[in-house]
């Protein structure tokens, strides 16, 4: 057995079922946060501006505006810390990386919603 196939077989045990995430979508990420001996769920809702890598190491970069300040966070999709990922809106975008939104205001960075047929 070659190394790539062996690696994929080991990774497949740790991969989760996640929705089909694309740039331009507004997602709600439910994250487990440990504080002392307690554990709670924290929700981070924002726009997916980038996807990176594939397989077990796949990540999404989510950006939200909080009190006029842009906050970006990178989430490993298959991390055990991630409870669920919900897709709220599907945006109509024409590129894979939406880094240009960093320089825009909240109003300017709105993305048109994709129509479902």
Short mmCIF file of N, CA, C and O in Angstrom, two decimals:
data_model
loop_
_atom_site.label_atom_id
_atom_site.label_comp_id
_atom_site.label_asym_id
_atom_site.label_seq_id
_atom_site.Cartn_x
_atom_site.Cartn_y
_atom_site.Cartn_z
N UNK A 1 0.85 -1.18 0.00
CA UNK A 1 0.00 0.00 0.00
C UNK A 1 0.89 1.24 0.00
O UNK A 1 1.84 1.34 0.76
N UNK A 2 0.58 2.19 -0.85
CA UNK A 2 1.41 3.39 -0.90
C UNK A 2 1.06 4.34 0.24
O UNK A 2 0.03 4.20 0.89
N UNK A 3 1.94 5.30 0.46
CA UNK A 3 1.80 6.21 1.61
C UNK A 3 0.55 7.06 1.54
O UNK A 3 -0.11 7.29 2.56
N UNK A 4 0.21 7.55 0.35
CA UNK A 4 -0.96 8.43 0.21
C UNK A 4 -2.25 7.70 0.58
O UNK A 4 -3.10 8.24 1.27
N UNK A 5 -2.39 6.47 0.11
CA UNK A 5 -3.60 5.71 0.41
C UNK A 5 -3.67 5.37 1.89
O UNK A 5 -4.74 5.42 2.50
N UNK A 6 -2.55 5.04 2.49
CA UNK A 6 -2.50 4.75 3.92
C UNK A 6 -2.89 5.98 4.73
O UNK A 6 -3.67 5.91 5.67
N UNK A 7 -2.35 7.14 4.33
CA UNK A 7 -2.67 8.39 5.02
C UNK A 7 -4.16 8.71 4.92
O UNK A 7 -4.78 9.09 5.91
N UNK A 8 -4.75 8.56 3.73
CA UNK A 8 -6.19 8.81 3.56
C UNK A 8 -7.04 7.87 4.41
O UNK A 8 -8.05 8.27 4.98
N UNK A 9 -6.62 6.62 4.53
CA UNK A 9 -7.40 5.66 5.32
C UNK A 9 -7.37 6.02 6.81
O UNK A 9 -8.36 5.88 7.52
N UNK A 10 -6.23 6.50 7.29
CA UNK A 10 -6.12 6.90 8.69
C UNK A 10 -6.91 8.19 8.93
O UNK A 10 -7.63 8.32 9.92
N UNK A 11 -6.81 9.15 8.00
CA UNK A 11 -7.53 10.42 8.13
C UNK A 11 -9.04 10.22 8.11
O UNK A 11 -9.77 10.93 8.79
N UNK A 12 -9.53 9.28 7.34
CA UNK A 12 -10.97 9.11 7.16
C UNK A 12 -11.69 8.79 8.48
O UNK A 12 -12.86 9.10 8.64
N UNK A 13 -10.99 8.20 9.42
CA UNK A 13 -11.60 7.90 10.72
C UNK A 13 -11.90 9.17 11.51
O UNK A 13 -12.81 9.19 12.34
N UNK A 14 -11.17 10.26 11.25
CA UNK A 14 -11.32 11.50 12.00
C UNK A 14 -12.13 12.56 11.26
O UNK A 14 -12.43 13.61 11.83
N UNK A 15 -12.50 12.31 10.01
CA UNK A 15 -13.24 13.30 9.23
C UNK A 15 -14.71 13.29 9.63
O UNK A 15 -15.27 12.26 9.93
N UNK A 16 -15.30 14.48 9.64
CA UNK A 16 -16.71 14.66 10.02
C UNK A 16 -17.55 14.91 8.77
O UNK A 16 -17.03 15.32 7.73
N UNK A 17 -18.86 14.75 8.92
CA UNK A 17 -19.80 15.14 7.87
C UNK A 17 -20.04 16.64 8.03
O UNK A 17 -20.56 17.08 9.05
N UNK A 18 -19.64 17.40 7.04
CA UNK A 18 -19.85 18.85 7.07
C UNK A 18 -20.61 19.28 5.82
O UNK A 18 -20.52 18.62 4.78
N UNK A 19 -21.36 20.37 5.91
CA UNK A 19 -22.08 20.84 4.72
C UNK A 19 -21.09 21.34 3.66
O UNK A 19 -19.92 21.58 3.94
N UNK A 20 -21.57 21.48 2.44
CA UNK A 20 -20.75 21.96 1.33
C UNK A 20 -20.53 23.46 1.50
O UNK A 20 -21.41 24.26 1.19
N UNK A 21 -19.37 23.84 2.00
CA UNK A 21 -19.07 25.23 2.31
C UNK A 21 -18.31 25.86 1.15
O UNK A 21 -17.37 25.26 0.63
N UNK A 22 -18.72 27.07 0.77
CA UNK A 22 -18.09 27.80 -0.32
C UNK A 22 -17.87 29.25 0.10
O UNK A 22 -18.57 29.75 0.99
N UNK A 23 -16.93 29.95 -0.54
CA UNK A 23 -16.75 31.37 -0.24
C UNK A 23 -18.01 32.16 -0.57
O UNK A 23 -18.73 31.85 -1.52
N UNK A 24 -18.30 33.17 0.24
CA UNK A 24 -19.48 34.00 0.03
C UNK A 24 -20.66 33.56 0.87
O UNK A 24 -21.66 34.28 0.94
N UNK A 25 -20.58 32.43 1.50
CA UNK A 25 -21.67 31.96 2.34
C UNK A 25 -21.55 32.57 3.73
O UNK A 25 -20.45 32.77 4.24
N UNK A 26 -22.69 32.84 4.33
CA UNK A 26 -22.71 33.26 5.72
C UNK A 26 -22.95 32.00 6.55
O UNK A 26 -23.90 31.27 6.31
N UNK A 27 -22.03 31.73 7.47
CA UNK A 27 -22.11 30.51 8.27
C UNK A 27 -22.16 30.83 9.74
O UNK A 27 -21.72 31.90 10.18
N UNK A 28 -22.67 29.88 10.50
CA UNK A 28 -22.71 29.98 11.96
C UNK A 28 -21.92 28.76 12.47
O UNK A 28 -22.34 27.63 12.29
N UNK A 29 -20.77 29.03 13.10
CA UNK A 29 -19.91 27.96 13.60
C UNK A 29 -20.12 27.83 15.10
O UNK A 29 -19.94 28.79 15.84
N UNK A 30 -20.53 26.65 15.54
CA UNK A 30 -20.73 26.36 16.97
C UNK A 30 -19.44 25.72 17.48
O UNK A 30 -19.09 24.62 17.06
N UNK A 31 -18.76 26.41 18.38
CA UNK A 31 -17.44 26.02 18.84
C UNK A 31 -17.48 25.68 20.32
O UNK A 31 -18.07 26.42 21.11
N UNK A 32 -16.86 24.58 20.71
CA UNK A 32 -16.78 24.21 22.12
C UNK A 32 -15.64 25.01 22.76
O UNK A 32 -14.52 25.00 22.27
N UNK A 33 -15.96 25.69 23.86
CA UNK A 33 -14.97 26.48 24.57
C UNK A 33 -14.86 25.93 25.98
O UNK A 33 -15.86 25.75 26.67
N UNK A 34 -13.63 25.66 26.43
CA UNK A 34 -13.40 25.13 27.77
C UNK A 34 -12.90 26.28 28.65
O UNK A 34 -11.91 26.94 28.32
N UNK A 35 -13.61 26.53 29.75
CA UNK A 35 -13.21 27.55 30.71
C UNK A 35 -13.13 26.89 32.07
O UNK A 35 -14.15 26.59 32.68
N UNK A 36 -11.92 26.66 32.52
CA UNK A 36 -11.73 25.95 33.78
C UNK A 36 -12.16 24.50 33.62
O UNK A 36 -11.64 23.80 32.76
N UNK A 37 -13.11 24.06 34.43
CA UNK A 37 -13.62 22.69 34.31
C UNK A 37 -14.97 22.65 33.61
O UNK A 37 -15.58 21.59 33.50
N UNK A 38 -15.44 23.80 33.11
CA UNK A 38 -16.73 23.86 32.42
C UNK A 38 -16.51 23.97 30.92
O UNK A 38 -15.52 24.51 30.45
N UNK A 39 -17.50 23.47 30.19
CA UNK A 39 -17.45 23.54 28.73
C UNK A 39 -18.76 24.16 28.23
O UNK A 39 -19.82 23.81 28.72
N UNK A 40 -18.66 25.08 27.27
CA UNK A 40 -19.85 25.71 26.73
C UNK A 40 -19.70 25.84 25.22
O UNK A 40 -18.61 25.67 24.68
N UNK A 41 -20.81 26.16 24.55
CA UNK A 41 -20.80 26.35 23.11
C UNK A 41 -20.81 27.85 22.81
O UNK A 41 -21.65 28.58 23.33
N UNK A 42 -19.86 28.29 21.99
CA UNK A 42 -19.79 29.69 21.57
C UNK A 42 -20.07 29.73 20.07
O UNK A 42 -19.54 28.93 19.32
N UNK A 43 -20.91 30.67 19.64
CA UNK A 43 -21.30 30.76 18.24
C UNK A 43 -20.56 31.92 17.58
O UNK A 43 -20.50 33.02 18.13
N UNK A 44 -19.97 31.65 16.41
CA UNK A 44 -19.28 32.68 15.63
C UNK A 44 -19.96 32.71 14.27
O UNK A 44 -19.93 31.73 13.53
N UNK A 45 -20.63 33.82 13.96
CA UNK A 45 -21.36 33.94 12.69
C UNK A 45 -20.70 34.97 11.81
O UNK A 45 -20.44 36.10 12.25
N UNK A 46 -20.40 34.59 10.57
CA UNK A 46 -19.77 35.53 9.66
C UNK A 46 -19.72 34.99 8.24
O UNK A 46 -20.28 33.95 7.92
N UNK A 47 -18.99 35.69 7.40
CA UNK A 47 -18.88 35.40 5.98
C UNK A 47 -17.62 34.57 5.72
O UNK A 47 -16.54 34.91 6.20
N UNK A 48 -17.76 33.51 4.94
CA UNK A 48 -16.60 32.69 4.56
C UNK A 48 -15.85 33.46 3.48
O UNK A 48 -16.39 33.72 2.40
N UNK A 49 -14.60 33.84 3.77
CA UNK A 49 -13.83 34.59 2.77
C UNK A 49 -12.76 33.72 2.12
O UNK A 49 -12.22 34.10 1.09
N UNK A 50 -12.46 32.54 2.69
CA UNK A 50 -11.45 31.68 2.08
C UNK A 50 -11.58 30.25 2.56
O UNK A 50 -12.00 29.99 3.69
N UNK A 51 -11.23 29.33 1.67
CA UNK A 51 -11.09 27.90 1.99
C UNK A 51 -9.65 27.54 1.69
O UNK A 51 -9.09 28.00 0.70
N UNK A 52 -9.06 26.70 2.53
CA UNK A 52 -7.69 26.29 2.29
C UNK A 52 -7.54 24.80 2.50
O UNK A 52 -8.23 24.22 3.34
N UNK A 53 -6.64 24.20 1.75
CA UNK A 53 -6.23 22.82 1.91
C UNK A 53 -7.35 21.84 1.59
O UNK A 53 -8.40 22.22 1.05
N UNK A 54 -7.13 20.57 1.89
CA UNK A 54 -8.14 19.55 1.66
C UNK A 54 -7.95 18.43 2.66
O UNK A 54 -6.95 18.39 3.38
N UNK A 55 -8.89 17.53 2.71
CA UNK A 55 -8.80 16.41 3.63
C UNK A 55 -8.98 16.85 5.07
O UNK A 55 -9.75 17.75 5.37
N UNK A 56 -8.24 16.21 5.95
CA UNK A 56 -8.37 16.46 7.39
C UNK A 56 -7.89 17.85 7.78
O UNK A 56 -8.34 18.42 8.77
N UNK A 57 -7.00 18.45 6.99
CA UNK A 57 -6.43 19.75 7.34
C UNK A 57 -7.17 20.92 6.70
O UNK A 57 -6.67 22.03 6.68
N UNK A 58 -8.37 20.70 6.19
CA UNK A 58 -9.15 21.75 5.54
C UNK A 58 -9.57 22.82 6.55
O UNK A 58 -10.02 22.50 7.65
N UNK A 59 -9.42 24.08 6.16
CA UNK A 59 -9.79 25.20 7.03
C UNK A 59 -10.67 26.20 6.28
O UNK A 59 -10.60 26.29 5.05
N UNK A 60 -11.47 26.94 7.04
CA UNK A 60 -12.23 28.05 6.48
C UNK A 60 -11.88 29.30 7.28
O UNK A 60 -11.63 29.25 8.48
N UNK A 61 -11.82 30.42 6.57
CA UNK A 61 -11.60 31.71 7.22
C UNK A 61 -12.93 32.44 7.23
O UNK A 61 -13.53 32.65 6.17
N UNK A 62 -13.41 32.78 8.42
CA UNK A 62 -14.70 33.43 8.58
C UNK A 62 -14.47 34.83 9.11
O UNK A 62 -13.70 35.03 10.04
N UNK A 63 -15.14 35.81 8.50
CA UNK A 63 -14.99 37.22 8.89
C UNK A 63 -16.33 37.77 9.34
O UNK A 63 -17.35 37.55 8.69
N UNK A 64 -16.32 38.48 10.45
CA UNK A 64 -17.53 39.17 10.91
C UNK A 64 -17.15 40.56 11.36
O UNK A 64 -15.99 40.85 11.65
N UNK A 65 -18.16 41.43 11.41
CA UNK A 65 -17.96 42.78 11.91
C UNK A 65 -18.56 42.85 13.31
O UNK A 65 -19.70 42.46 13.52
N UNK A 66 -17.77 43.34 14.26
CA UNK A 66 -18.23 43.47 15.62
C UNK A 66 -17.93 44.89 16.10
O UNK A 66 -16.77 45.26 16.25
N UNK A 67 -18.98 45.66 16.29
CA UNK A 67 -18.86 47.05 16.71
C UNK A 67 -17.96 47.85 15.79
O UNK A 67 -17.12 48.64 16.23
N UNK A 68 -18.10 47.61 14.47
CA UNK A 68 -17.34 48.36 13.48
C UNK A 68 -15.93 47.86 13.24
O UNK A 68 -15.19 48.45 12.46
N UNK A 69 -15.53 46.80 13.92
CA UNK A 69 -14.19 46.25 13.76
C UNK A 69 -14.31 44.86 13.12
O UNK A 69 -15.10 44.04 13.57
N UNK A 70 -13.52 44.62 12.08
CA UNK A 70 -13.56 43.33 11.41
C UNK A 70 -12.78 42.29 12.20
O UNK A 70 -11.65 42.53 12.62
N UNK A 71 -13.39 41.13 12.41
CA UNK A 71 -12.74 40.03 13.13
C UNK A 71 -12.72 38.82 12.21
O UNK A 71 -13.76 38.43 11.67
N UNK A 72 -11.54 38.25 12.03
CA UNK A 72 -11.40 37.05 11.21
C UNK A 72 -10.92 35.92 12.08
O UNK A 72 -10.09 36.12 12.98
N UNK A 73 -11.43 34.74 11.78
CA UNK A 73 -11.02 33.57 12.54
C UNK A 73 -10.89 32.40 11.58
O UNK A 73 -11.73 32.22 10.71
N UNK A 74 -9.86 31.61 11.74
CA UNK A 74 -9.63 30.43 10.91
C UNK A 74 -10.06 29.20 11.69
O UNK A 74 -9.61 28.99 12.82
N UNK A 75 -10.95 28.41 11.11
CA UNK A 75 -11.46 27.21 11.75
C UNK A 75 -11.03 25.96 10.99
O UNK A 75 -11.32 25.85 9.79
N UNK A 76 -10.38 25.00 11.65
CA UNK A 76 -10.17 23.70 11.03
C UNK A 76 -11.52 22.96 11.03
O UNK A 76 -12.09 22.73 12.09
N UNK A 77 -12.03 22.63 9.86
CA UNK A 77 -13.39 22.08 9.75
C UNK A 77 -13.56 20.77 10.52
O UNK A 77 -14.59 20.54 11.13
N UNK A 78 -12.56 19.91 10.50
CA UNK A 78 -12.69 18.59 11.11
C UNK A 78 -12.19 18.53 12.55
O UNK A 78 -11.98 17.45 13.10
N UNK A 79 -12.01 19.68 13.17
CA UNK A 79 -11.54 19.74 14.56
C UNK A 79 -12.60 19.19 15.51
O UNK A 79 -13.80 19.44 15.33
N UNK A 80 -12.18 18.48 16.55
CA UNK A 80 -13.16 18.01 17.55
C UNK A 80 -13.78 19.16 18.35
O UNK A 80 -14.81 18.99 18.98
N UNK A 81 -13.18 20.36 18.31
CA UNK A 81 -13.73 21.53 19.01
C UNK A 81 -14.95 22.11 18.29
O UNK A 81 -15.72 22.84 18.89
N UNK A 82 -15.12 21.81 17.02
CA UNK A 82 -16.25 22.34 16.27
C UNK A 82 -17.43 21.39 16.41
O UNK A 82 -17.35 20.22 16.06
N UNK A 83 -18.51 21.92 16.97
CA UNK A 83 -19.73 21.13 17.18
C UNK A 83 -20.49 20.98 15.87
O UNK A 83 -20.70 19.87 15.40
N UNK A 84 -20.92 22.11 15.30
CA UNK A 84 -21.64 22.09 14.02
C UNK A 84 -21.31 23.34 13.23
O UNK A 84 -20.86 24.34 13.79
N UNK A 85 -21.57 23.27 11.93
CA UNK A 85 -21.46 24.43 11.05
C UNK A 85 -22.78 24.53 10.30
O UNK A 85 -23.18 23.60 9.62
N UNK A 86 -23.46 25.67 10.46
CA UNK A 86 -24.74 25.91 9.78
C UNK A 86 -24.53 26.93 8.67
O UNK A 86 -23.82 27.92 8.87
N UNK A 87 -25.16 26.71 7.53
CA UNK A 87 -25.12 27.68 6.45
C UNK A 87 -26.38 28.53 6.57
O UNK A 87 -27.49 28.02 6.55
N UNK A 88 -26.20 29.85 6.71
CA UNK A 88 -27.30 30.78 6.90
C UNK A 88 -27.75 31.35 5.55
O UNK A 88 -28.93 31.34 5.23
N UNK A 89 -26.80 31.86 4.76
CA UNK A 89 -27.08 32.45 3.45
C UNK A 89 -26.04 31.98 2.45
O UNK A 89 -24.91 31.72 2.82
N UNK A 90 -26.43 31.92 1.20
CA UNK A 90 -25.50 31.58 0.12
C UNK A 90 -25.31 32.83 -0.72
O UNK A 90 -26.25 33.31 -1.33
N UNK A 91 -24.09 33.35 -0.74
CA UNK A 91 -23.80 34.57 -1.48
C UNK A 91 -23.37 34.30 -2.90
O UNK A 91 -22.82 33.25 -3.21
N UNK A 92 -23.61 35.27 -3.76
CA UNK A 92 -23.24 35.17 -5.17
C UNK A 92 -21.88 35.84 -5.35
O UNK A 92 -21.78 37.07 -5.28
N UNK A 93 -20.83 35.05 -5.51
CA UNK A 93 -19.47 35.58 -5.66
C UNK A 93 -18.83 34.97 -6.90
O UNK A 93 -19.23 33.91 -7.37
N UNK A 94 -17.79 35.65 -7.40
CA UNK A 94 -17.16 35.20 -8.62
C UNK A 94 -15.68 34.85 -8.43
O UNK A 94 -14.95 34.69 -9.40
N UNK A 95 -15.25 34.77 -7.19
CA UNK A 95 -13.86 34.40 -6.95
C UNK A 95 -13.74 33.55 -5.71
O UNK A 95 -14.65 33.49 -4.88
N UNK A 96 -12.59 32.88 -5.56
CA UNK A 96 -12.40 31.92 -4.48
C UNK A 96 -11.95 32.57 -3.18
O UNK A 96 -12.28 32.09 -2.10
N UNK A 97 -11.20 33.65 -3.26
CA UNK A 97 -10.72 34.34 -2.07
C UNK A 97 -11.32 35.74 -2.04
O UNK A 97 -11.17 36.50 -2.99
N UNK A 98 -11.98 36.07 -0.96
CA UNK A 98 -12.67 37.36 -0.84
C UNK A 98 -11.91 38.33 0.06
O UNK A 98 -12.49 39.06 0.85
N UNK A 99 -10.59 38.34 -0.07
CA UNK A 99 -9.76 39.19 0.78
C UNK A 99 -10.01 40.68 0.53
O UNK A 99 -9.72 41.50 1.39
N UNK A 100 -10.55 41.03 -0.62
CA UNK A 100 -10.80 42.44 -0.92
C UNK A 100 -11.85 43.04 0.02
O UNK A 100 -11.95 44.25 0.16
N UNK A 101 -12.62 42.22 0.71
CA UNK A 101 -13.64 42.72 1.64
C UNK A 101 -13.01 43.34 2.89
O UNK A 101 -13.67 44.08 3.61
N UNK A 102 -11.76 43.04 3.14
CA UNK A 102 -11.09 43.59 4.33
C UNK A 102 -11.02 45.11 4.29
O UNK A 102 -11.09 45.76 5.31
N UNK A 103 -10.89 45.69 3.12
CA UNK A 103 -10.76 47.14 3.00
C UNK A 103 -12.08 47.86 2.87
O UNK A 103 -12.11 49.07 2.74
N UNK A 104 -13.18 47.14 2.91
CA UNK A 104 -14.50 47.75 2.71
C UNK A 104 -15.23 47.92 4.04
O UNK A 104 -14.98 47.21 5.00
N UNK A 105 -16.17 48.86 4.04
CA UNK A 105 -17.00 49.06 5.23
C UNK A 105 -18.07 47.98 5.26
O UNK A 105 -18.22 47.20 4.31
N UNK A 106 -18.84 47.93 6.31
CA UNK A 106 -19.89 46.93 6.45
C UNK A 106 -20.89 47.02 5.31
O UNK A 106 -21.28 46.02 4.73
N UNK A 107 -21.30 48.23 4.98
CA UNK A 107 -22.30 48.42 3.94
C UNK A 107 -21.74 48.05 2.56
O UNK A 107 -22.41 47.42 1.75
N UNK A 108 -20.49 48.40 2.30
CA UNK A 108 -19.86 48.10 1.02
C UNK A 108 -19.58 46.61 0.83
O UNK A 108 -19.53 46.13 -0.29
N UNK A 109 -19.42 45.90 1.93
CA UNK A 109 -19.02 44.50 1.83
C UNK A 109 -20.20 43.53 1.76
O UNK A 109 -20.01 42.33 1.85
N UNK A 110 -21.41 44.06 1.60
CA UNK A 110 -22.57 43.18 1.48
C UNK A 110 -22.50 42.41 0.17
O UNK A 110 -22.14 42.96 -0.87
N UNK A 111 -22.91 41.15 0.22
CA UNK A 111 -22.88 40.29 -0.95
C UNK A 111 -24.30 39.90 -1.31
O UNK A 111 -25.10 39.54 -0.44
N UNK A 112 -24.60 39.97 -2.60
CA UNK A 112 -25.93 39.61 -3.09
C UNK A 112 -26.19 38.12 -2.85
O UNK A 112 -25.29 37.30 -3.00
N UNK A 113 -27.41 37.80 -2.49
CA UNK A 113 -27.75 36.41 -2.19
C UNK A 113 -27.98 35.63 -3.48
O UNK A 113 -28.58 36.15 -4.43
N UNK A 114 -27.49 34.40 -3.50
CA UNK A 114 -27.65 33.53 -4.66
C UNK A 114 -29.08 32.99 -4.68
O UNK A 114 -29.59 32.54 -3.67
N UNK A 115 -29.70 33.03 -5.85
CA UNK A 115 -31.06 32.52 -5.98
C UNK A 115 -31.04 31.02 -6.23
O UNK A 115 -30.25 30.53 -7.01
N UNK A 116 -31.92 30.31 -5.55
CA UNK A 116 -32.06 28.87 -5.74
C UNK A 116 -33.13 28.61 -6.78
O UNK A 116 -34.16 29.27 -6.78
N UNK A 117 -32.89 27.67 -7.64
CA UNK A 117 -33.89 27.34 -8.67
C UNK A 117 -34.80 26.26 -8.23
O UNK A 117 -34.54 25.38 -7.52
#
